[in-house]
Amino acid sequence: MNPLIQQRVASFCQRFGVELPILLSPMAGACPVPLSAAVANAGGMGAMGAVLSAPEQIGQWMDAFRVQSPGPAQVNVWIPDPAPLREPVAEAATRQFLAQWGPDVPASAGDAGPADFDAQFDALIQARPAVASTIMGVFSSAQVQRLKDAGIAWFACATTLAEALQAQAAGADAVIAQGMEAGGHRGAFDAAQAERQMVGLFALLPRLVDNLDVPVIAAGGIADGRGVAAALLLGASAVQVGTAFLAAEESDIPSAWRDALAAAEPETTCATRAFSGRLGRALATDYVRAAAAAEAPSPQPYPVQRGLTAGMRRQASADNRLAAMQAWAGQSAWLARRAPAAEIQRAIWAQAQELL
């Protein structure tokens, strides 16, 4: 391996307590403890996506993780958006549209609010994961100080150089460069700018590396050793992998979602607001395509849309019905395979080492 790459990777691994520069992406609802523990036990870092988690669930997850692994984990939280503007007429049209894809949607469904962020943060401090990570913005200076006092590192997701510089100035220990290829929600600080900031990882990554002093973690479309090698060559200190682990034996996503990954072409994923009101990349299911049609109502803002679609999403998962399922996926979904997570991780790193 190139000595400069080797030194950069070794420095990152030593600082953040991993053996391999491969981190599990924090995928809310798709990061069960056994999957995170398997990744951490294989030398990487586990992850919890805590956006919808009650404060007590953060502590419970970390307790369960520590029973299964002595390795590190990150807990990811969303920086709150401003309160949404409500439009009753538009919400009624969305409810009527969604009733075609699941149960009837009561008007009260749109009242669903975000989690109590301050309470989540307090629980995170108490749970003391190795890393707290953010998406959609940055912590306050007071929160950063509390993290430092607790010995918790902070990884900040960014989709542009401007966001990355803001995160670095706020005290982030590392920045996650999230390319447009990534599955799940986009990390744009300004929700309204998400579509305009769809930059591919291998254009975004060197831009951040050239302008930041903190380590950069590459995320988006990395699902095998080729992607890892390319990211490290472009200056990343580590990578974050999500979709490639969705088919792992420890994953607990519905089988229809898991099986669809193997058949997904890069162009059969798309960025959509149809599930939550925030932009995210998912498989282009029947519902996603219908929601993008000209005659379909526009999605409501986050978290109103998330509340309105909750019944549909729950029912689709219970029925194992892909058509209306919230099936997040990155553009390299076809590389996901059914195998133990540790085997997937080892194979990715072995291929990357060989190429480097």
Tab-separated table of C-alpha atoms in Angstrom:
chain	number	residue	atom	x	y	z
A	1	MET	CA	0.000	0.000	0.000
A	2	ASN	CA	1.158	3.525	-0.751
A	3	PRO	CA	2.948	4.794	2.388
A	4	LEU	CA	0.938	8.035	2.472
A	5	ILE	CA	-2.351	6.134	2.325
A	6	GLN	CA	-1.121	3.648	4.886
A	7	GLN	CA	-0.108	6.405	7.275
A	8	ARG	CA	-3.403	8.262	6.847
A	9	VAL	CA	-5.467	5.122	7.431
A	10	ALA	CA	-3.374	4.001	10.393
A	11	SER	CA	-3.698	7.405	12.025
A	12	PHE	CA	-7.490	7.332	11.651
A	13	CYS	CA	-7.777	3.773	12.947
A	14	GLN	CA	-5.626	4.492	15.983
A	15	ARG	CA	-7.466	7.694	16.824
A	16	PHE	CA	-10.970	6.254	16.587
A	17	GLY	CA	-10.355	2.740	17.859
A	18	VAL	CA	-10.897	0.636	14.741
A	19	GLU	CA	-8.699	-1.960	13.076
A	20	LEU	CA	-10.076	-1.419	9.569
A	21	PRO	CA	-11.137	1.893	7.992
A	22	ILE	CA	-14.644	0.603	7.305
A	23	LEU	CA	-17.596	2.011	9.261
A	24	LEU	CA	-21.187	0.851	9.147
A	25	SER	CA	-23.515	3.629	8.003
A	26	PRO	CA	-26.080	4.574	10.649
A	27	MET	CA	-29.305	3.445	8.946
A	28	ALA	CA	-32.319	4.160	11.157
A	29	GLY	CA	-34.457	1.045	11.426
A	30	ALA	CA	-31.889	-1.092	9.571
A	31	CYS	CA	-28.971	-1.277	12.027
A	32	PRO	CA	-29.905	-4.014	14.478
A	33	VAL	CA	-27.410	-4.654	17.255
A	34	PRO	CA	-26.236	-8.013	15.808
A	35	LEU	CA	-25.264	-6.325	12.518
A	36	SER	CA	-23.411	-3.492	14.233
A	37	ALA	CA	-21.680	-5.891	16.601
A	38	ALA	CA	-20.567	-8.108	13.722
A	39	VAL	CA	-19.048	-5.154	11.868
A	40	ALA	CA	-17.307	-3.907	15.015
A	41	ASN	CA	-16.042	-7.382	15.931
A	42	ALA	CA	-14.554	-7.670	12.442
A	43	GLY	CA	-12.496	-4.535	13.060
A	44	GLY	CA	-14.863	-1.798	11.944
A	45	MET	CA	-17.343	0.479	13.703
A	46	GLY	CA	-20.988	-0.277	14.414
A	47	ALA	CA	-23.756	2.286	14.102
A	48	MET	CA	-27.173	3.265	15.374
A	49	GLY	CA	-29.443	5.562	13.397
A	50	ALA	CA	-31.296	7.268	16.240
A	51	VAL	CA	-33.429	9.835	14.400
A	52	LEU	CA	-36.693	8.236	15.542
A	53	SER	CA	-35.422	6.744	18.792
A	54	ALA	CA	-36.749	7.727	22.184
A	55	PRO	CA	-33.977	8.803	24.585
A	56	GLU	CA	-34.173	5.590	26.591
A	57	GLN	CA	-33.782	3.522	23.409
A	58	ILE	CA	-30.353	5.056	22.769
A	59	GLY	CA	-29.068	3.795	26.099
A	60	GLN	CA	-30.736	0.423	25.620
A	61	TRP	CA	-29.153	0.025	22.179
A	62	MET	CA	-25.678	0.862	23.461
A	63	ASP	CA	-26.085	-1.511	26.424
A	64	ALA	CA	-27.097	-4.329	24.077
A	65	PHE	CA	-24.250	-3.510	21.709
A	66	ARG	CA	-21.658	-3.640	24.485
A	67	VAL	CA	-22.884	-7.096	25.484
A	68	GLN	CA	-22.106	-8.342	21.964
A	69	SER	CA	-18.995	-6.309	21.106
A	70	PRO	CA	-16.107	-4.524	22.836
A	71	GLY	CA	-15.616	-2.459	19.673
A	72	PRO	CA	-16.664	1.116	18.897
A	73	ALA	CA	-20.019	2.367	17.654
A	74	GLN	CA	-21.438	5.660	16.503
A	75	VAL	CA	-24.883	7.002	17.337
A	76	ASN	CA	-26.330	9.267	14.671
A	77	VAL	CA	-28.832	12.063	15.343
A	78	TRP	CA	-30.566	14.582	13.096
A	79	ILE	CA	-30.094	18.273	13.715
A	80	PRO	CA	-33.680	19.611	13.920
A	81	ASP	CA	-35.264	21.386	10.972
A	82	PRO	CA	-37.310	24.551	11.453
A	83	ALA	CA	-40.980	23.901	12.169
A	84	PRO	CA	-42.798	23.044	8.911
A	85	LEU	CA	-45.454	25.187	7.315
A	86	ARG	CA	-48.754	23.292	7.347
A	87	GLU	CA	-51.209	23.387	4.425
A	88	PRO	CA	-54.430	21.521	5.310
A	89	VAL	CA	-55.736	21.366	1.725
A	90	ALA	CA	-52.477	19.981	0.404
A	91	GLU	CA	-52.273	17.482	3.263
A	92	ALA	CA	-55.791	16.263	2.466
A	93	ALA	CA	-54.748	15.599	-1.137
A	94	THR	CA	-51.703	13.680	0.069
A	95	ARG	CA	-53.813	11.609	2.469
A	96	GLN	CA	-56.176	10.706	-0.355
A	97	PHE	CA	-53.254	9.695	-2.588
A	98	LEU	CA	-51.639	7.586	0.149
A	99	ALA	CA	-54.880	5.702	0.811
A	100	GLN	CA	-54.319	3.992	-2.557
A	101	TRP	CA	-51.133	2.433	-1.175
A	102	GLY	CA	-52.061	1.568	2.392
A	103	PRO	CA	-54.641	2.175	5.116
A	104	ASP	CA	-56.695	5.340	5.321
A	105	VAL	CA	-54.670	8.229	6.719
A	106	PRO	CA	-56.271	10.247	9.540
A	107	ALA	CA	-55.799	14.007	9.518
A	108	SER	CA	-53.949	13.733	12.812
A	109	ALA	CA	-51.176	11.683	11.176
A	110	GLY	CA	-49.592	14.875	9.905
A	111	ASP	CA	-49.184	16.141	13.460
A	112	ALA	CA	-46.307	13.723	14.072
A	113	GLY	CA	-43.337	15.720	15.272
A	114	PRO	CA	-39.634	15.048	15.421
A	115	ALA	CA	-37.986	13.370	18.374
A	116	ASP	CA	-37.018	15.497	21.373
A	117	PHE	CA	-33.516	16.398	20.214
A	118	ASP	CA	-32.298	17.809	23.525
A	119	ALA	CA	-33.441	14.680	25.341
A	120	GLN	CA	-31.789	12.500	22.676
A	121	PHE	CA	-28.543	14.412	23.131
A	122	ASP	CA	-28.656	13.993	26.906
A	123	ALA	CA	-29.193	10.256	26.423
A	124	LEU	CA	-26.322	10.098	23.940
A	125	ILE	CA	-23.970	11.738	26.430
A	126	GLN	CA	-25.041	9.272	29.097
A	127	ALA	CA	-24.685	6.265	26.760
A	128	ARG	CA	-21.173	7.368	25.719
A	129	PRO	CA	-20.690	5.798	22.312
A	130	ALA	CA	-17.250	6.194	20.775
A	131	VAL	CA	-18.708	8.602	18.217
A	132	ALA	CA	-21.711	10.896	17.926
A	133	SER	CA	-22.530	11.662	14.315
A	134	THR	CA	-24.827	14.256	12.828
A	135	ILE	CA	-26.782	14.756	9.657
A	136	MET	CA	-28.642	17.870	8.441
A	137	GLY	CA	-26.476	20.348	10.353
A	138	VAL	CA	-24.036	20.813	13.211
A	139	PHE	CA	-24.074	20.703	16.988
A	140	SER	CA	-24.087	23.914	19.016
A	141	SER	CA	-20.873	25.008	20.698
A	142	ALA	CA	-22.307	23.991	24.083
A	143	GLN	CA	-23.120	20.525	22.777
A	144	VAL	CA	-19.657	20.152	21.262
A	145	GLN	CA	-18.132	21.002	24.622
A	146	ARG	CA	-20.290	18.388	26.341
A	147	LEU	CA	-19.101	15.794	23.808
A	148	LYS	CA	-15.481	16.700	24.433
A	149	ASP	CA	-15.978	16.548	28.192
A	150	ALA	CA	-17.481	13.066	27.792
A	151	GLY	CA	-14.689	11.869	25.504
A	152	ILE	CA	-17.045	11.341	22.559
A	153	ALA	CA	-15.796	12.124	19.051
A	154	TRP	CA	-18.044	13.919	16.544
A	155	PHE	CA	-18.423	12.926	12.875
A	156	ALA	CA	-20.434	15.445	10.815
A	157	CYS	CA	-22.099	14.476	7.526
A	158	ALA	CA	-21.686	17.050	4.726
A	159	THR	CA	-22.804	17.185	1.100
A	160	THR	CA	-20.836	20.287	0.037
A	161	LEU	CA	-17.560	21.988	0.864
A	162	ALA	CA	-19.428	24.870	2.517
A	163	GLU	CA	-21.183	22.449	4.867
A	164	ALA	CA	-17.921	20.634	5.581
A	165	LEU	CA	-16.126	23.861	6.455
A	166	GLN	CA	-18.995	24.821	8.742
A	167	ALA	CA	-18.715	21.462	10.488
A	168	GLN	CA	-14.960	21.753	10.880
A	169	ALA	CA	-15.284	25.265	12.306
A	170	ALA	CA	-17.879	23.995	14.774
A	171	GLY	CA	-15.437	21.410	16.106
A	172	ALA	CA	-16.110	18.194	14.165
A	173	ASP	CA	-13.387	15.574	14.614
A	174	ALA	CA	-14.031	14.182	11.124
A	175	VAL	CA	-16.327	14.958	8.203
A	176	ILE	CA	-18.341	12.371	6.290
A	177	ALA	CA	-18.409	13.280	2.586
A	178	GLN	CA	-21.825	12.026	1.461
A	179	GLY	CA	-22.021	11.596	-2.296
A	180	MET	CA	-25.296	11.585	-4.187
A	181	GLU	CA	-24.930	7.818	-4.691
A	182	ALA	CA	-25.661	7.146	-1.016
A	183	GLY	CA	-28.832	5.375	0.015
A	184	GLY	CA	-31.161	6.869	2.583
A	185	HIS	CA	-31.582	10.513	3.494
A	186	ARG	CA	-29.412	13.267	2.062
A	187	GLY	CA	-27.506	15.243	4.671
A	188	ALA	CA	-28.070	18.718	3.198
A	189	PHE	CA	-28.092	21.340	5.948
A	190	ASP	CA	-30.817	23.274	4.094
A	191	ALA	CA	-33.620	20.895	3.096
A	192	ALA	CA	-34.643	23.128	0.197
A	193	GLN	CA	-31.177	22.847	-1.376
A	194	ALA	CA	-30.906	19.054	-1.354
A	195	GLU	CA	-31.714	18.490	-5.034
A	196	ARG	CA	-29.290	21.222	-6.115
A	197	GLN	CA	-26.474	19.701	-4.075
A	198	MET	CA	-26.461	16.254	-5.675
A	199	VAL	CA	-22.708	15.924	-6.151
A	200	GLY	CA	-21.108	12.550	-6.839
A	201	LEU	CA	-18.746	11.204	-4.200
A	202	PHE	CA	-15.630	11.189	-6.361
A	203	ALA	CA	-16.105	14.859	-7.218
A	204	LEU	CA	-17.000	15.840	-3.648
A	205	LEU	CA	-14.338	13.805	-1.854
A	206	PRO	CA	-11.136	15.397	-3.231
A	207	ARG	CA	-12.727	18.842	-2.902
A	208	LEU	CA	-13.181	18.266	0.823
A	209	VAL	CA	-9.826	16.561	1.309
A	210	ASP	CA	-8.018	19.511	-0.300
A	211	ASN	CA	-9.698	22.044	1.965
A	212	LEU	CA	-10.117	20.414	5.371
A	213	ASP	CA	-7.688	19.767	8.186
A	214	VAL	CA	-9.768	16.989	9.774
A	215	PRO	CA	-10.041	13.449	8.384
A	216	VAL	CA	-12.620	12.838	5.667
A	217	ILE	CA	-14.752	9.689	5.589
A	218	ALA	CA	-16.151	8.731	2.175
A	219	ALA	CA	-19.789	7.604	1.891
A	220	GLY	CA	-22.007	6.861	-1.068
A	221	GLY	CA	-21.980	3.960	-3.520
A	222	ILE	CA	-19.086	2.123	-1.829
A	223	ALA	CA	-19.944	-1.562	-1.696
A	224	ASP	CA	-16.754	-3.442	-2.535
A	225	GLY	CA	-12.983	-3.127	-2.349
A	226	ARG	CA	-12.790	-1.174	-5.585
A	227	GLY	CA	-14.816	1.629	-4.069
A	228	VAL	CA	-12.740	1.586	-0.889
A	229	ALA	CA	-9.470	1.697	-2.832
A	230	ALA	CA	-10.700	4.559	-4.997
A	231	ALA	CA	-11.834	6.539	-1.955
A	232	LEU	CA	-8.525	6.076	-0.168
A	233	LEU	CA	-6.613	7.072	-3.304
A	234	LEU	CA	-8.662	10.267	-3.427
A	235	GLY	CA	-7.684	11.151	0.120
A	236	ALA	CA	-10.290	9.584	2.378
A	237	SER	CA	-9.082	8.304	5.742
A	238	ALA	CA	-11.921	5.763	5.983
A	239	VAL	CA	-15.183	4.806	4.295
A	240	GLN	CA	-18.740	4.396	5.492
A	241	VAL	CA	-20.737	1.527	3.985
A	242	GLY	CA	-24.473	1.027	4.289
A	243	THR	CA	-26.345	-0.669	1.447
A	244	ALA	CA	-23.704	-3.400	1.057
A	245	PHE	CA	-24.601	-4.614	4.561
A	246	LEU	CA	-28.381	-4.567	4.057
A	247	ALA	CA	-28.292	-8.106	2.665
A	248	ALA	CA	-26.006	-9.423	5.404
A	249	GLU	CA	-27.229	-12.382	7.434
A	250	GLU	CA	-27.488	-10.159	10.519
A	251	SER	CA	-29.694	-7.628	8.719
A	252	ASP	CA	-33.383	-7.738	9.630
A	253	ILE	CA	-34.969	-5.787	6.777
A	254	PRO	CA	-37.986	-7.380	5.030
A	255	SER	CA	-37.007	-10.076	2.556
A	256	ALA	CA	-38.695	-8.312	-0.376
A	257	TRP	CA	-36.415	-5.294	0.164
A	258	ARG	CA	-33.320	-7.443	0.605
A	259	ASP	CA	-34.040	-9.546	-2.486
A	260	ALA	CA	-34.701	-6.466	-4.629
A	261	LEU	CA	-31.219	-5.102	-3.978
A	262	ALA	CA	-29.532	-7.718	-6.157
A	263	ALA	CA	-31.694	-6.787	-9.143
A	264	ALA	CA	-31.311	-3.029	-8.741
A	265	GLU	CA	-29.471	-1.127	-11.433
A	266	PRO	CA	-27.856	2.198	-10.481
A	267	GLU	CA	-30.570	3.990	-12.443
A	268	THR	CA	-33.373	2.106	-10.695
A	269	THR	CA	-32.733	3.948	-7.467
A	270	CYS	CA	-33.883	7.537	-7.218
A	271	ALA	CA	-33.898	10.516	-4.901
A	272	THR	CA	-37.369	11.070	-3.486
A	273	ARG	CA	-39.185	13.054	-0.806
A	274	ALA	CA	-42.200	10.744	-0.989
A	275	PHE	CA	-41.548	8.946	2.311
A	276	SER	CA	-40.517	11.631	4.781
A	277	GLY	CA	-40.525	15.021	3.068
A	278	ARG	CA	-36.726	15.024	3.247
A	279	LEU	CA	-34.816	13.931	0.166
A	280	GLY	CA	-33.490	10.373	0.251
A	281	ARG	CA	-32.359	7.692	-2.204
A	282	ALA	CA	-34.518	4.582	-2.446
A	283	LEU	CA	-35.409	1.800	-4.822
A	284	ALA	CA	-37.769	3.132	-7.479
A	285	THR	CA	-40.761	1.110	-6.324
A	286	ASP	CA	-44.294	1.424	-7.684
A	287	TYR	CA	-45.158	3.962	-4.993
A	288	VAL	CA	-42.031	6.045	-5.571
A	289	ARG	CA	-42.728	6.228	-9.304
A	290	ALA	CA	-46.382	7.069	-8.753
A	291	ALA	CA	-45.470	9.804	-6.271
A	292	ALA	CA	-43.171	11.347	-8.903
A	293	ALA	CA	-45.883	11.509	-11.559
A	294	ALA	CA	-47.089	14.933	-12.638
A	295	GLU	CA	-50.605	14.309	-11.345
A	296	ALA	CA	-49.471	13.215	-7.878
A	297	PRO	CA	-49.627	15.675	-4.982
A	298	SER	CA	-46.332	17.193	-3.892
A	299	PRO	CA	-44.852	15.645	-0.739
A	300	GLN	CA	-45.486	17.572	2.455
A	301	PRO	CA	-42.529	18.980	4.404
A	302	TYR	CA	-40.622	16.915	6.946
A	303	PRO	CA	-41.808	15.551	9.352
A	304	VAL	CA	-45.426	15.953	8.163
A	305	GLN	CA	-44.912	13.620	5.197
A	306	ARG	CA	-43.225	11.090	7.448
A	307	GLY	CA	-46.274	11.084	9.701
A	308	LEU	CA	-48.685	10.803	6.793
A	309	THR	CA	-46.841	7.818	5.283
A	310	ALA	CA	-46.307	5.986	8.575
A	311	GLY	CA	-49.318	3.712	8.212
A	312	MET	CA	-48.471	2.821	4.620
A	313	ARG	CA	-44.863	2.062	5.510
A	314	ARG	CA	-45.791	-0.090	8.487
A	315	GLN	CA	-48.356	-2.047	6.506
A	316	ALA	CA	-46.034	-2.602	3.560
A	317	SER	CA	-43.296	-3.950	5.850
A	318	ALA	CA	-45.755	-6.203	7.687
A	319	ASP	CA	-47.042	-7.551	4.356
A	320	ASN	CA	-43.516	-7.795	2.879
A	321	ARG	CA	-44.870	-5.735	-0.040
A	322	LEU	CA	-42.080	-3.946	-1.865
A	323	ALA	CA	-44.414	-1.759	-3.944
A	324	ALA	CA	-45.182	0.577	-1.014
A	325	MET	CA	-42.183	-0.174	1.190
A	326	GLN	CA	-39.636	2.423	2.293
A	327	ALA	CA	-36.716	0.597	0.675
A	328	TRP	CA	-33.683	2.832	0.938
A	329	ALA	CA	-30.777	1.852	-1.322
A	330	GLY	CA	-27.618	3.360	-2.740
A	331	GLN	CA	-26.639	3.224	-6.385
A	332	SER	CA	-24.383	0.195	-5.843
A	333	ALA	CA	-27.196	-1.892	-4.353
A	334	TRP	CA	-26.577	-4.690	-6.840
A	335	LEU	CA	-23.289	-5.457	-5.048
A	336	ALA	CA	-25.043	-6.349	-1.781
A	337	ARG	CA	-24.896	-10.076	-1.078
A	338	ARG	CA	-26.256	-12.520	1.455
A	339	ALA	CA	-23.381	-13.473	3.760
A	340	PRO	CA	-22.231	-12.885	7.336
A	341	ALA	CA	-21.369	-9.219	7.869
A	342	ALA	CA	-17.842	-10.088	9.013
A	343	GLU	CA	-17.247	-12.023	5.798
A	344	ILE	CA	-18.521	-9.084	3.725
A	345	GLN	CA	-16.263	-6.700	5.603
A	346	ARG	CA	-13.175	-8.880	5.313
A	347	ALA	CA	-13.744	-9.411	1.588
A	348	ILE	CA	-14.128	-5.673	0.961
A	349	TRP	CA	-10.919	-4.857	2.809
A	350	ALA	CA	-8.938	-7.717	1.257
A	351	GLN	CA	-9.873	-6.558	-2.245
A	352	ALA	CA	-9.016	-2.954	-1.399
A	353	GLN	CA	-5.614	-3.946	-0.032
A	354	GLU	CA	-4.850	-5.983	-3.132
A	355	LEU	CA	-5.722	-3.072	-5.409
A	356	LEU	CA	-3.687	-0.606	-3.352
